[in-house]
XYZ file of N, CA, C and O in Angstrom:
784
model
N 0.823 -1.202 0.000
C 0.000 0.000 0.000
C 0.866 1.265 0.000
O 0.558 2.197 -0.732
N 1.889 1.290 0.824
C 2.738 2.481 0.889
C 3.425 2.738 -0.451
O 3.544 3.891 -0.877
N 3.880 1.657 -1.099
C 4.535 1.825 -2.392
C 3.557 2.378 -3.417
O 3.934 3.181 -4.273
N 2.295 1.977 -3.330
C 1.276 2.504 -4.240
C 1.139 4.011 -4.059
O 1.022 4.763 -5.028
N 1.160 4.476 -2.819
C 1.072 5.908 -2.539
C 2.274 6.633 -3.147
O 2.118 7.676 -3.801
N 3.471 6.087 -2.961
C 4.681 6.692 -3.534
C 4.569 6.741 -5.058
O 4.891 7.766 -5.688
N 4.081 5.664 -5.664
C 3.908 5.626 -7.119
C 2.934 6.707 -7.582
O 3.181 7.403 -8.573
N 1.821 6.868 -6.867
C 0.836 7.895 -7.228
C 1.428 9.296 -7.106
O 1.160 10.158 -7.953
N 2.216 9.544 -6.077
C 2.879 10.844 -5.937
C 3.843 11.083 -7.100
O 3.896 12.182 -7.655
N 4.586 10.061 -7.490
C 5.528 10.211 -8.604
C 4.786 10.510 -9.900
O 5.222 11.364 -10.689
N 3.684 9.797 -10.131
C 2.880 10.056 -11.337
C 2.336 11.483 -11.320
O 2.283 12.153 -12.352
N 1.917 11.926 -10.145
C 1.398 13.284 -10.005
C 2.474 14.315 -10.362
O 2.215 15.269 -11.106
N 3.662 14.121 -9.830
C 4.760 15.038 -10.120
C 5.105 15.046 -11.606
O 5.332 16.107 -12.200
N 5.124 13.865 -12.203
C 5.442 13.770 -13.631
C 4.373 14.470 -14.477
O 4.702 15.240 -15.394
N 3.105 14.251 -14.143
C 2.018 14.904 -14.885
C 2.095 16.413 -14.737
O 1.899 17.167 -15.704
N 2.401 16.882 -13.528
C 2.496 18.317 -13.270
C 3.659 18.935 -14.028
O 3.515 19.997 -14.646
N 4.803 18.278 -14.018
C 5.974 18.817 -14.724
C 5.738 18.845 -16.236
O 6.073 19.835 -16.895
N 5.165 17.767 -16.775
C 4.888 17.731 -18.217
C 3.925 18.850 -18.603
O 4.125 19.538 -19.612
N 2.887 19.035 -17.815
C 1.903 20.078 -18.114
C 2.512 21.464 -17.971
O 2.232 22.358 -18.777
N 3.352 21.658 -16.956
C 3.968 22.958 -16.729
C 4.784 23.422 -17.916
O 4.738 24.598 -18.305
N 5.522 22.512 -18.513
C 6.336 22.868 -19.666
C 5.477 23.272 -20.859
O 5.808 24.187 -21.606
N 4.361 22.587 -21.030
C 3.463 22.870 -22.158
C 2.647 24.141 -21.913
O 2.450 24.964 -22.811
N 2.164 24.310 -20.688
C 1.172 25.350 -20.396
C 1.742 26.702 -19.979
O 1.020 27.703 -20.022
N 2.987 26.775 -19.572
C 3.531 28.025 -19.011
C 3.240 29.259 -19.864
O 2.695 30.251 -19.356
N 3.545 29.266 -21.167
C 3.265 30.481 -21.940
C 1.764 30.761 -22.073
O 1.345 31.921 -22.097
N 0.965 29.712 -22.138
C -0.483 29.901 -22.255
C -1.104 30.401 -20.955
O -2.046 31.195 -20.983
N -0.581 29.952 -19.820
C -1.083 30.442 -18.531
C -0.773 31.926 -18.395
O -1.620 32.714 -17.953
N 0.418 32.331 -18.808
C 0.770 33.756 -18.778
C -0.170 34.551 -19.683
O -0.671 35.620 -19.295
N -0.447 34.015 -20.866
C -1.356 34.688 -21.799
C -2.781 34.745 -21.228
O -3.477 35.756 -21.345
N -3.203 33.662 -20.591
C -4.541 33.623 -19.994
C -4.663 34.631 -18.857
O -5.712 35.277 -18.700
N -3.599 34.793 -18.066
C -3.657 35.776 -16.977
C -3.812 37.182 -17.552
O -4.554 38.008 -17.004
N -3.142 37.460 -18.675
C -3.290 38.764 -19.329
C -4.713 38.952 -19.842
O -5.258 40.058 -19.779
N -5.311 37.893 -20.330
C -6.697 37.954 -20.805
C -7.641 38.311 -19.657
O -8.526 39.155 -19.803
N -7.442 37.669 -18.503
C -8.275 37.954 -17.335
C -8.054 39.390 -16.865
O -9.011 40.122 -16.600
N -6.802 39.814 -16.789
C -6.485 41.179 -16.355
C -7.124 42.196 -17.295
O -7.721 43.182 -16.845
N -7.025 41.956 -18.595
C -7.647 42.861 -19.571
C -9.157 42.933 -19.340
O -9.749 44.022 -19.373
N -9.782 41.797 -19.093
C -11.224 41.754 -18.829
C -11.564 42.590 -17.601
O -12.508 43.395 -17.624
N -10.794 42.423 -16.546
C -11.068 43.134 -15.293
C -10.793 44.632 -15.418
O -11.572 45.445 -14.898
N -9.721 45.007 -16.095
C -9.410 46.422 -16.256
C -10.454 47.138 -17.120
O -10.648 48.350 -16.982
N -11.131 46.385 -17.971
C -12.203 46.952 -18.795
C -13.530 46.989 -18.027
O -14.568 47.282 -18.609
N -13.462 46.695 -16.731
C -14.628 46.698 -15.835
C -15.669 45.662 -16.238
O -16.872 45.859 -16.092
N -15.166 44.520 -16.727
C -16.013 43.380 -17.025
C -15.803 42.319 -15.957
O -14.981 42.475 -15.062
N -16.544 41.229 -16.066
C -16.521 40.186 -15.037
C -16.240 38.825 -15.648
O -16.296 38.644 -16.867
N -15.978 37.866 -14.757
C -15.775 36.484 -15.150
C -16.983 35.666 -14.714
O -17.482 35.835 -13.591
N -17.458 34.794 -15.593
C -18.471 33.803 -15.283
C -17.783 32.450 -15.392
O -17.192 32.149 -16.428
N -17.830 31.650 -14.326
C -17.092 30.393 -14.282
C -18.046 29.223 -14.116
O -19.052 29.333 -13.409
N -17.707 28.078 -14.734
C -18.547 26.899 -14.564
C -17.789 25.621 -14.872
O -16.789 25.617 -15.586
N -18.299 24.546 -14.311
C -17.780 23.207 -14.528
C -18.711 22.224 -13.845
O -19.611 22.620 -13.097
N -18.497 20.955 -14.086
C -19.313 19.891 -13.501
C -18.477 19.045 -12.553
O -17.296 18.805 -12.803
N -19.084 18.565 -11.478
C -18.382 17.669 -10.565
C -17.155 18.321 -9.966
O -17.210 19.447 -9.464
N -16.022 17.619 -10.023
C -14.769 18.155 -9.487
C -14.400 19.450 -10.204
O -13.936 20.409 -9.578
N -14.634 19.513 -11.496
C -14.349 20.742 -12.249
C -15.214 21.893 -11.754
O -14.781 23.045 -11.735
N -16.442 21.589 -11.344
C -17.308 22.611 -10.754
C -16.749 23.124 -9.442
O -16.794 24.331 -9.163
N -16.214 22.210 -8.636
C -15.596 22.620 -7.370
C -14.381 23.508 -7.640
O -14.152 24.496 -6.930
N -13.620 23.184 -8.669
C -12.466 24.013 -9.027
C -12.911 25.382 -9.537
O -12.274 26.397 -9.237
N -14.015 25.430 -10.285
C -14.551 26.719 -10.734
C -14.950 27.571 -9.535
O -14.678 28.776 -9.489
N -15.579 26.948 -8.542
C -15.963 27.680 -7.341
C -14.730 28.148 -6.569
O -14.722 29.256 -6.030
N -13.704 27.318 -6.513
C -12.468 27.703 -5.827
C -11.815 28.901 -6.511
O -11.383 29.851 -5.844
N -11.744 28.878 -7.831
C -11.173 29.991 -8.590
C -11.966 31.263 -8.309
O -11.402 32.329 -8.017
N -13.279 31.157 -8.355
C -14.152 32.297 -8.078
C -13.910 32.840 -6.670
O -13.795 34.050 -6.468
N -13.824 31.938 -5.695
C -13.621 32.351 -4.303
C -12.316 33.116 -4.138
O -12.247 34.105 -3.402
N -11.274 32.683 -4.842
C -9.988 33.348 -4.719
C -9.972 34.696 -5.434
O -9.267 35.611 -5.012
N -10.759 34.816 -6.496
C -10.881 36.115 -7.155
C -11.667 37.082 -6.273
O -11.270 38.235 -6.092
N -12.765 36.614 -5.714
C -13.605 37.465 -4.863
C -12.973 37.748 -3.504
O -12.985 38.874 -3.022
N -12.461 36.706 -2.884
C -12.014 36.822 -1.494
C -10.549 37.121 -1.292
O -10.124 37.456 -0.199
N -9.770 36.997 -2.349
C -8.333 37.238 -2.236
C -7.564 35.943 -2.345
O -8.058 34.873 -1.998
N -6.342 36.075 -2.793
C -5.494 34.890 -2.973
C -4.458 34.832 -1.843
O -4.719 34.251 -0.817
N -3.325 35.494 -1.998
C -2.299 35.445 -0.962
C -1.967 36.815 -0.387
O -1.013 36.958 0.356
N -2.760 37.796 -0.753
C -2.524 39.140 -0.233
C -3.868 39.828 -0.045
O -4.862 39.443 -0.640
N -3.858 40.850 0.771
C -5.068 41.653 0.960
C -5.244 42.544 -0.262
O -4.330 43.252 -0.676
N -6.438 42.484 -0.848
C -6.744 43.294 -2.021
C -8.252 43.347 -2.181
O -8.977 42.558 -1.585
N -8.741 44.267 -3.012
C -10.188 44.311 -3.267
C -10.644 43.032 -3.975
O -9.861 42.384 -4.679
N -11.899 42.682 -3.798
C -12.467 41.547 -4.505
C -12.566 41.838 -5.994
O -12.752 42.976 -6.414
N -12.426 40.798 -6.790
C -12.517 40.921 -8.241
C -13.831 40.294 -8.702
O -14.249 39.266 -8.168
N -14.510 40.890 -9.694
C -15.853 40.455 -10.071
C -15.878 39.096 -10.792
O -15.415 38.983 -11.930
N -16.394 38.104 -10.099
C -16.478 36.755 -10.638
C -17.718 36.065 -10.072
O -18.068 36.277 -8.902
N -18.352 35.243 -10.899
C -19.548 34.508 -10.485
C -19.369 33.048 -10.887
O -19.138 32.749 -12.063
N -19.487 32.146 -9.915
C -19.457 30.707 -10.202
C -20.883 30.265 -10.513
O -21.738 30.228 -9.636
N -21.155 29.949 -11.762
C -22.509 29.619 -12.187
C -23.006 28.305 -11.594
O -24.206 28.108 -11.467
N -22.092 27.417 -11.226
C -22.504 26.146 -10.643
C -22.637 26.230 -9.124
O -22.887 25.229 -8.475
N -22.551 27.432 -8.560
C -22.655 27.594 -7.115
C -24.072 27.806 -6.623
O -24.308 27.848 -5.425
N -25.033 27.920 -7.529
C -26.422 28.188 -7.150
C -27.272 26.971 -7.513
O -27.811 26.868 -8.614
N -27.394 26.054 -6.563
C -28.097 24.794 -6.817
C -29.568 24.998 -7.149
O -30.130 24.275 -7.981
N -30.200 25.982 -6.527
C -31.626 26.222 -6.781
C -31.840 26.676 -8.218
O -32.708 26.154 -8.936
N -31.051 27.645 -8.679
C -31.187 28.109 -10.064
C -30.851 27.002 -11.047
O -31.550 26.819 -12.064
N -29.806 26.253 -10.768
C -29.434 25.148 -11.658
C -30.564 24.129 -11.751
O -30.903 23.646 -12.841
N -31.164 23.803 -10.606
C -32.264 22.846 -10.593
C -33.475 23.351 -11.351
O -34.122 22.603 -12.094
N -33.785 24.622 -11.176
C -34.933 25.210 -11.866
C -34.713 25.236 -13.372
O -35.598 24.858 -14.150
N -33.535 25.678 -13.797
C -33.239 25.718 -15.229
C -33.258 24.307 -15.811
O -33.825 24.073 -16.881
N -32.666 23.353 -15.095
C -32.639 21.972 -15.566
C -34.044 21.421 -15.726
O -34.369 20.784 -16.737
N -34.888 21.670 -14.744
C -36.268 21.177 -14.793
C -37.051 21.824 -15.932
O -37.780 21.163 -16.661
N -36.916 23.126 -16.101
C -37.719 23.860 -17.081
C -37.155 23.855 -18.498
O -37.910 23.991 -19.463
N -35.815 23.729 -18.625
C -35.191 23.887 -19.944
C -34.232 22.765 -20.311
O -33.684 22.774 -21.408
N -33.972 21.848 -19.400
C -33.058 20.744 -19.662
C -31.673 21.001 -19.115
O -31.229 22.138 -19.001
N -30.972 19.910 -18.784
C -29.642 20.000 -18.165
C -28.635 20.731 -19.061
O -27.739 21.409 -18.567
N -28.776 20.610 -20.360
C -27.820 21.253 -21.272
C -27.855 22.773 -21.155
O -26.903 23.441 -21.554
N -28.906 23.328 -20.565
C -29.056 24.787 -20.470
C -28.646 25.363 -19.112
O -28.737 26.572 -18.911
N -28.182 24.526 -18.174
C -27.970 25.032 -16.803
C -26.921 26.143 -16.710
O -26.980 26.957 -15.798
N -25.988 26.186 -17.632
C -25.016 27.280 -17.642
C -25.314 28.297 -18.747
O -25.045 29.489 -18.592
N -25.850 27.832 -19.856
C -26.119 28.733 -20.989
C -27.145 29.796 -20.616
O -26.993 30.973 -20.977
N -28.172 29.406 -19.898
C -29.222 30.370 -19.552
C -28.677 31.505 -18.680
O -28.929 32.674 -18.974
N -27.919 31.222 -17.607
C -27.350 32.346 -16.852
C -26.305 33.138 -17.630
O -26.158 34.345 -17.420
N -25.592 32.493 -18.552
C -24.651 33.250 -19.393
C -25.426 34.275 -20.217
O -25.030 35.436 -20.320
N -26.562 33.844 -20.772
C -27.375 34.776 -21.554
C -27.954 35.886 -20.681
O -28.091 37.029 -21.122
N -28.314 35.565 -19.441
C -28.935 36.549 -18.545
C -27.918 37.501 -17.924
O -28.204 38.687 -17.740
N -26.730 37.008 -17.587
C -25.749 37.793 -16.840
C -24.578 38.290 -17.686
O -23.936 39.278 -17.343
N -24.280 37.580 -18.749
C -23.112 37.911 -19.558
C -23.304 39.169 -20.382
O -24.390 39.410 -20.923
N -22.262 39.958 -20.462
C -22.250 41.191 -21.245
C -21.068 41.143 -22.210
O -20.072 40.458 -21.942
N -21.138 41.881 -23.311
C -19.986 41.942 -24.203
C -18.719 42.352 -23.432
O -18.754 43.268 -22.617
N -17.655 41.622 -23.670
C -16.401 41.896 -22.976
C -16.192 41.058 -21.733
O -15.073 40.985 -21.219
N -17.247 40.424 -21.205
C -17.080 39.507 -20.078
C -16.320 38.272 -20.550
O -16.165 38.021 -21.750
N -15.872 37.464 -19.594
C -15.096 36.270 -19.903
C -15.761 35.049 -19.283
O -16.024 35.031 -18.075
N -16.046 34.055 -20.108
C -16.538 32.770 -19.615
C -15.340 31.868 -19.378
O -14.505 31.694 -20.271
N -15.254 31.304 -18.178
C -14.194 30.361 -17.844
C -14.857 29.006 -17.623
O -15.690 28.861 -16.726
N -14.517 28.034 -18.466
C -15.071 26.697 -18.294
C -13.957 25.745 -17.883
O -12.809 25.890 -18.319
N -14.306 24.808 -17.023
C -13.361 23.786 -16.596
C -13.966 22.423 -16.870
O -15.118 22.160 -16.489
N -13.197 21.557 -17.534
C -13.666 20.217 -17.866
C -12.465 19.310 -18.059
O -11.510 19.685 -18.750
N -12.509 18.124 -17.478
C -11.371 17.213 -17.624
C -11.261 16.637 -19.029
O -10.180 16.227 -19.446
N -12.388 16.624 -19.785
C -12.323 16.061 -21.137
C -12.957 16.926 -22.224
O -12.869 16.608 -23.404
N -13.643 18.025 -21.851
C -14.219 18.929 -22.841
C -15.428 18.388 -23.566
O -15.741 18.829 -24.668
N -16.139 17.449 -22.962
C -17.252 16.809 -23.650
C -18.621 17.089 -23.029
O -19.614 16.515 -23.465
N -18.715 17.959 -22.045
C -19.977 18.210 -21.357
C -20.897 19.086 -22.198
O -20.537 20.213 -22.558
N -22.104 18.590 -22.480
C -23.026 19.340 -23.335
C -23.422 20.672 -22.714
O -23.598 21.663 -23.434
N -23.510 20.736 -21.378
C -23.904 22.006 -20.757
C -22.791 23.054 -20.869
O -23.073 24.248 -20.964
N -21.555 22.639 -20.906
C -20.449 23.584 -21.109
C -20.398 24.043 -22.567
O -20.123 25.211 -22.854
N -20.665 23.133 -23.473
C -20.697 23.479 -24.889
C -21.798 24.513 -25.154
O -21.581 25.508 -25.862
N -22.962 24.313 -24.558
C -24.055 25.275 -24.720
C -23.693 26.623 -24.084
O -24.037 27.683 -24.620
N -23.006 26.586 -22.951
C -22.567 27.837 -22.311
C -21.600 28.584 -23.215
O -21.658 29.822 -23.329
N -20.707 27.860 -23.871
C -19.758 28.495 -24.785
C -20.487 29.132 -25.965
O -20.149 30.241 -26.389
N -21.492 28.449 -26.488
C -22.277 29.019 -27.593
C -23.012 30.280 -27.136
O -23.082 31.273 -27.874
N -23.547 30.239 -25.913
C -24.233 31.420 -25.375
C -23.250 32.570 -25.196
O -23.567 33.726 -25.485
N -22.042 32.263 -24.718
C -21.015 33.301 -24.555
C -20.655 33.918 -25.899
O -20.475 35.139 -26.010
N -20.558 33.087 -26.906
C -20.244 33.595 -28.243
C -21.353 34.546 -28.707
O -21.075 35.613 -29.250
N -22.618 34.165 -28.445
C -23.750 35.024 -28.819
C -23.731 36.353 -28.070
O -24.228 37.354 -28.576
N -23.165 36.369 -26.859
C -23.113 37.574 -26.025
C -21.815 38.359 -26.242
O -21.542 39.309 -25.520
N -20.997 37.951 -27.218
C -19.733 38.630 -27.528
C -18.773 38.606 -26.332
O -18.143 39.609 -26.004
N -18.709 37.438 -25.698
C -17.807 37.229 -24.572
C -16.595 36.415 -25.021
O -16.682 35.613 -25.942
N -15.479 36.602 -24.329
C -14.322 35.757 -24.544
C -14.487 34.458 -23.773
O -15.331 34.344 -22.882
N -13.661 33.468 -24.121
C -13.721 32.165 -23.454
C -12.313 31.726 -23.071
O -11.391 31.769 -23.892
N -12.180 31.302 -21.824
C -10.974 30.651 -21.319
C -11.386 29.245 -20.916
O -12.257 29.084 -20.061
N -10.804 28.238 -21.557
C -11.175 26.848 -21.296
C -10.009 26.091 -20.679
O -8.920 26.059 -21.256
N -10.244 25.499 -19.516
C -9.285 24.602 -18.895
C -9.796 23.194 -19.159
O -10.858 22.811 -18.659
N -9.058 22.450 -19.991
C -9.506 21.133 -20.429
C -8.392 20.111 -20.222
O -7.325 20.428 -19.699
N -8.659 18.905 -20.694
C -7.666 17.842 -20.661
C -7.869 16.925 -21.849
O -8.771 17.134 -22.662
N -7.028 15.918 -21.957
C -7.138 14.964 -23.053
C -6.961 15.636 -24.394
O -5.999 16.361 -24.615
N -7.942 15.427 -25.296
C -7.871 16.061 -26.619
C -8.692 17.349 -26.681
O -8.851 17.933 -27.741
N -9.225 17.788 -25.541
C -10.004 19.021 -25.488
C -11.458 18.844 -25.849
O -12.273 19.730 -25.612
N -11.798 17.698 -26.458
C -13.180 17.388 -26.779
C -13.850 18.428 -27.658
O -13.204 19.188 -28.382
N -15.189 18.458 -27.574
C -15.973 19.396 -28.375
C -15.759 20.840 -27.942
O -15.946 21.760 -28.751
N -15.388 21.048 -26.683
C -15.131 22.417 -26.220
C -13.995 23.050 -27.023
O -14.080 24.208 -27.419
N -12.937 22.295 -27.271
C -11.788 22.825 -28.012
C -12.198 23.249 -29.422
O -11.713 24.256 -29.940
N -13.115 22.487 -30.017
C -13.541 22.781 -31.386
C -14.320 24.093 -31.482
O -14.386 24.688 -32.554
N -14.903 24.554 -30.372
C -15.701 25.785 -30.390
C -14.877 27.052 -30.162
O -15.397 28.154 -30.286
N -13.626 26.900 -29.806
C -12.788 28.065 -29.513
C -12.325 28.730 -30.803
O -12.098 28.074 -31.814
N -12.179 30.054 -30.747
C -11.620 30.755 -31.893
C -10.294 31.396 -31.510
O -9.791 31.194 -30.405
N -9.738 32.179 -32.400
C -8.393 32.718 -32.186
C -8.308 33.703 -31.026
O -7.216 33.952 -30.522
N -9.428 34.261 -30.587
C -9.418 35.202 -29.473
C -9.543 34.509 -28.122
O -9.391 35.146 -27.085
N -9.853 33.210 -28.139
C -10.027 32.438 -26.914
C -8.713 31.746 -26.559
O -7.793 31.677 -27.372
N -8.656 31.226 -25.337
C -7.465 30.501 -24.900
C -7.903 29.173 -24.298
O -8.850 29.112 -23.507
N -7.186 28.115 -24.662
C -7.399 26.804 -24.063
C -6.141 26.400 -23.306
O -5.042 26.435 -23.848
N -6.332 26.032 -22.050
C -5.253 25.482 -21.229
C -5.533 23.979 -21.112
O -6.259 23.540 -20.229
N -4.982 23.217 -22.045
C -5.272 21.784 -22.140
C -4.168 20.974 -21.477
O -3.011 21.006 -21.903
N -4.524 20.230 -20.449
C -3.572 19.370 -19.744
C -3.319 18.133 -20.608
O -4.272 17.460 -21.012
N -2.060 17.823 -20.898
C -1.754 16.679 -21.757
C -1.855 15.349 -20.997
O -0.868 14.659 -20.769
N -3.073 15.005 -20.596
C -3.320 13.747 -19.893
C -4.756 13.322 -20.119
O -5.650 14.162 -20.219
N -4.978 12.030 -20.174
C -6.325 11.462 -20.282
C -6.865 11.047 -18.913
O -8.013 10.643 -18.800
N -6.029 11.130 -17.881
C -6.420 10.694 -16.533
C -7.077 11.865 -15.808
O -6.428 12.888 -15.544
N -8.358 11.724 -15.490
C -9.120 12.829 -14.911
C -8.470 13.386 -13.643
O -8.403 14.603 -13.463
N -7.985 12.517 -12.767
C -7.375 12.984 -11.516
C -6.158 13.860 -11.793
O -5.944 14.873 -11.123
N -5.358 13.482 -12.780
C -4.184 14.286 -13.139
C -4.608 15.627 -13.726
O -4.013 16.658 -13.427
N -5.640 15.622 -14.554
C -6.138 16.866 -15.139
C -6.620 17.803 -14.037
O -6.275 18.990 -14.018
N -7.386 17.272 -13.082
C -7.901 18.102 -11.993
C -6.772 18.705 -11.159
O -6.818 19.884 -10.800
N -5.746 17.904 -10.843
C -4.662 18.430 -10.014
C -3.905 19.524 -10.746
O -3.522 20.533 -10.147
N -3.709 19.374 -12.057
C -3.018 20.406 -12.820
C -3.912 21.638 -12.955
O -3.424 22.771 -12.900
N -5.217 21.437 -13.100
C -6.129 22.582 -13.145
C -6.045 23.389 -11.854
O -6.040 24.623 -11.891
N -5.979 22.711 -10.713
C -5.878 23.431 -9.443
C -4.592 24.251 -9.389
O -4.621 25.436 -9.029
N -3.480 23.657 -9.767
C -2.214 24.402 -9.773
C -2.268 25.549 -10.782
O -1.766 26.641 -10.516
N -2.911 25.324 -11.918
C -3.067 26.371 -12.927
C -3.859 27.545 -12.367
O -3.519 28.710 -12.591
N -4.918 27.243 -11.615
C -5.713 28.292 -10.968
C -4.841 29.093 -10.007
O -4.895 30.328 -9.997
N -4.022 28.418 -9.229
C -3.122 29.126 -8.302
C -2.157 30.022 -9.080
O -1.894 31.160 -8.683
N -1.615 29.510 -10.185
C -0.706 30.323 -11.010
C -1.425 31.536 -11.578
O -0.899 32.653 -11.554
N -2.636 31.332 -12.093
C -3.409 32.446 -12.635
C -3.665 33.495 -11.569
O -3.495 34.690 -11.814
N -4.080 33.062 -10.378
C -4.355 34.012 -9.292
C -3.107 34.811 -8.935
O -3.178 36.027 -8.734
N -1.969 34.147 -8.870
C -0.719 34.833 -8.556
C -0.389 35.876 -9.623
O -0.051 37.025 -9.305
N -0.494 35.486 -10.883
C -0.164 36.412 -11.979
C -1.160 37.562 -12.067
O -0.771 38.712 -12.309
N -2.439 37.266 -11.850
C -3.462 38.311 -11.881
C -3.217 39.322 -10.776
O -3.214 40.539 -10.998
N -2.992 38.831 -9.557
C -2.735 39.738 -8.433
C -1.494 40.579 -8.679
O -1.477 41.777 -8.399
N -0.442 39.952 -9.188
C 0.806 40.676 -9.442
C 0.611 41.752 -10.508
O 1.121 42.870 -10.372
N -0.151 41.429 -11.545
C -0.388 42.402 -12.615
C -1.231 43.578 -12.129
O -0.962 44.725 -12.460
N -2.258 43.277 -11.344
C -3.179 44.336 -10.913
C -2.691 45.110 -9.691
O -2.995 46.286 -9.560
N -1.948 44.433 -8.831
C -1.615 45.052 -7.551
C -0.122 45.145 -7.284
O 0.294 45.590 -6.230
N 0.703 44.735 -8.256
C 2.139 44.980 -8.180
C 2.964 43.879 -7.568
O 2.576 43.270 -6.581
N 4.124 43.627 -8.189
C 5.167 42.771 -7.658
C 4.795 41.323 -7.488
O 3.641 40.953 -7.412
N 5.811 40.501 -7.452
C 5.662 39.066 -7.179
C 6.100 38.822 -5.754
O 7.135 39.326 -5.312
N 5.317 38.042 -5.044
C 5.710 37.682 -3.678
C 6.325 36.311 -3.699
O 5.810 35.394 -4.330
N 7.432 36.134 -2.997
C 8.093 34.818 -2.926
C 7.493 33.986 -1.818
O 7.022 34.442 -0.851
């Protein structure tokens, strides 16, 4: 059992290092995209399902509540954080609309939709991306594997942070670290300096 734990830690480190080499320039570019959105007085709408939904809520919480320094809250809404609205939309319009409907209601031109998915195949995220496109919003997609259908919907103004792994657990762990990197870069860009 102990050796299995050591093996899992080694696999985790290897997945993280491989992803870091691939994603570093894109994470920097994505942080600039978020900063540009915020400086233009726009907001972020975030969503995901399951573990990816929890990561979307975590990202939102760190934008609103602060990351590693005291600073003003940044405008972000986790669309999967409102179970009552999600349930109502699902019942009245179908599960595929649970994120698209609030994107249409809350999204404004210049806002940024942030989707998180380990494989990019969730129909409700795809519909949210289409709604964002209709609202003239940018899209930041954190995906894994081959990016799925979500990757196919992105255009040249969007950014995809695709983890080069098919293993959902590895994708989620890299997404969490990516969120921490984004928060650090966003805070540094908006509020000055890098903290060690």
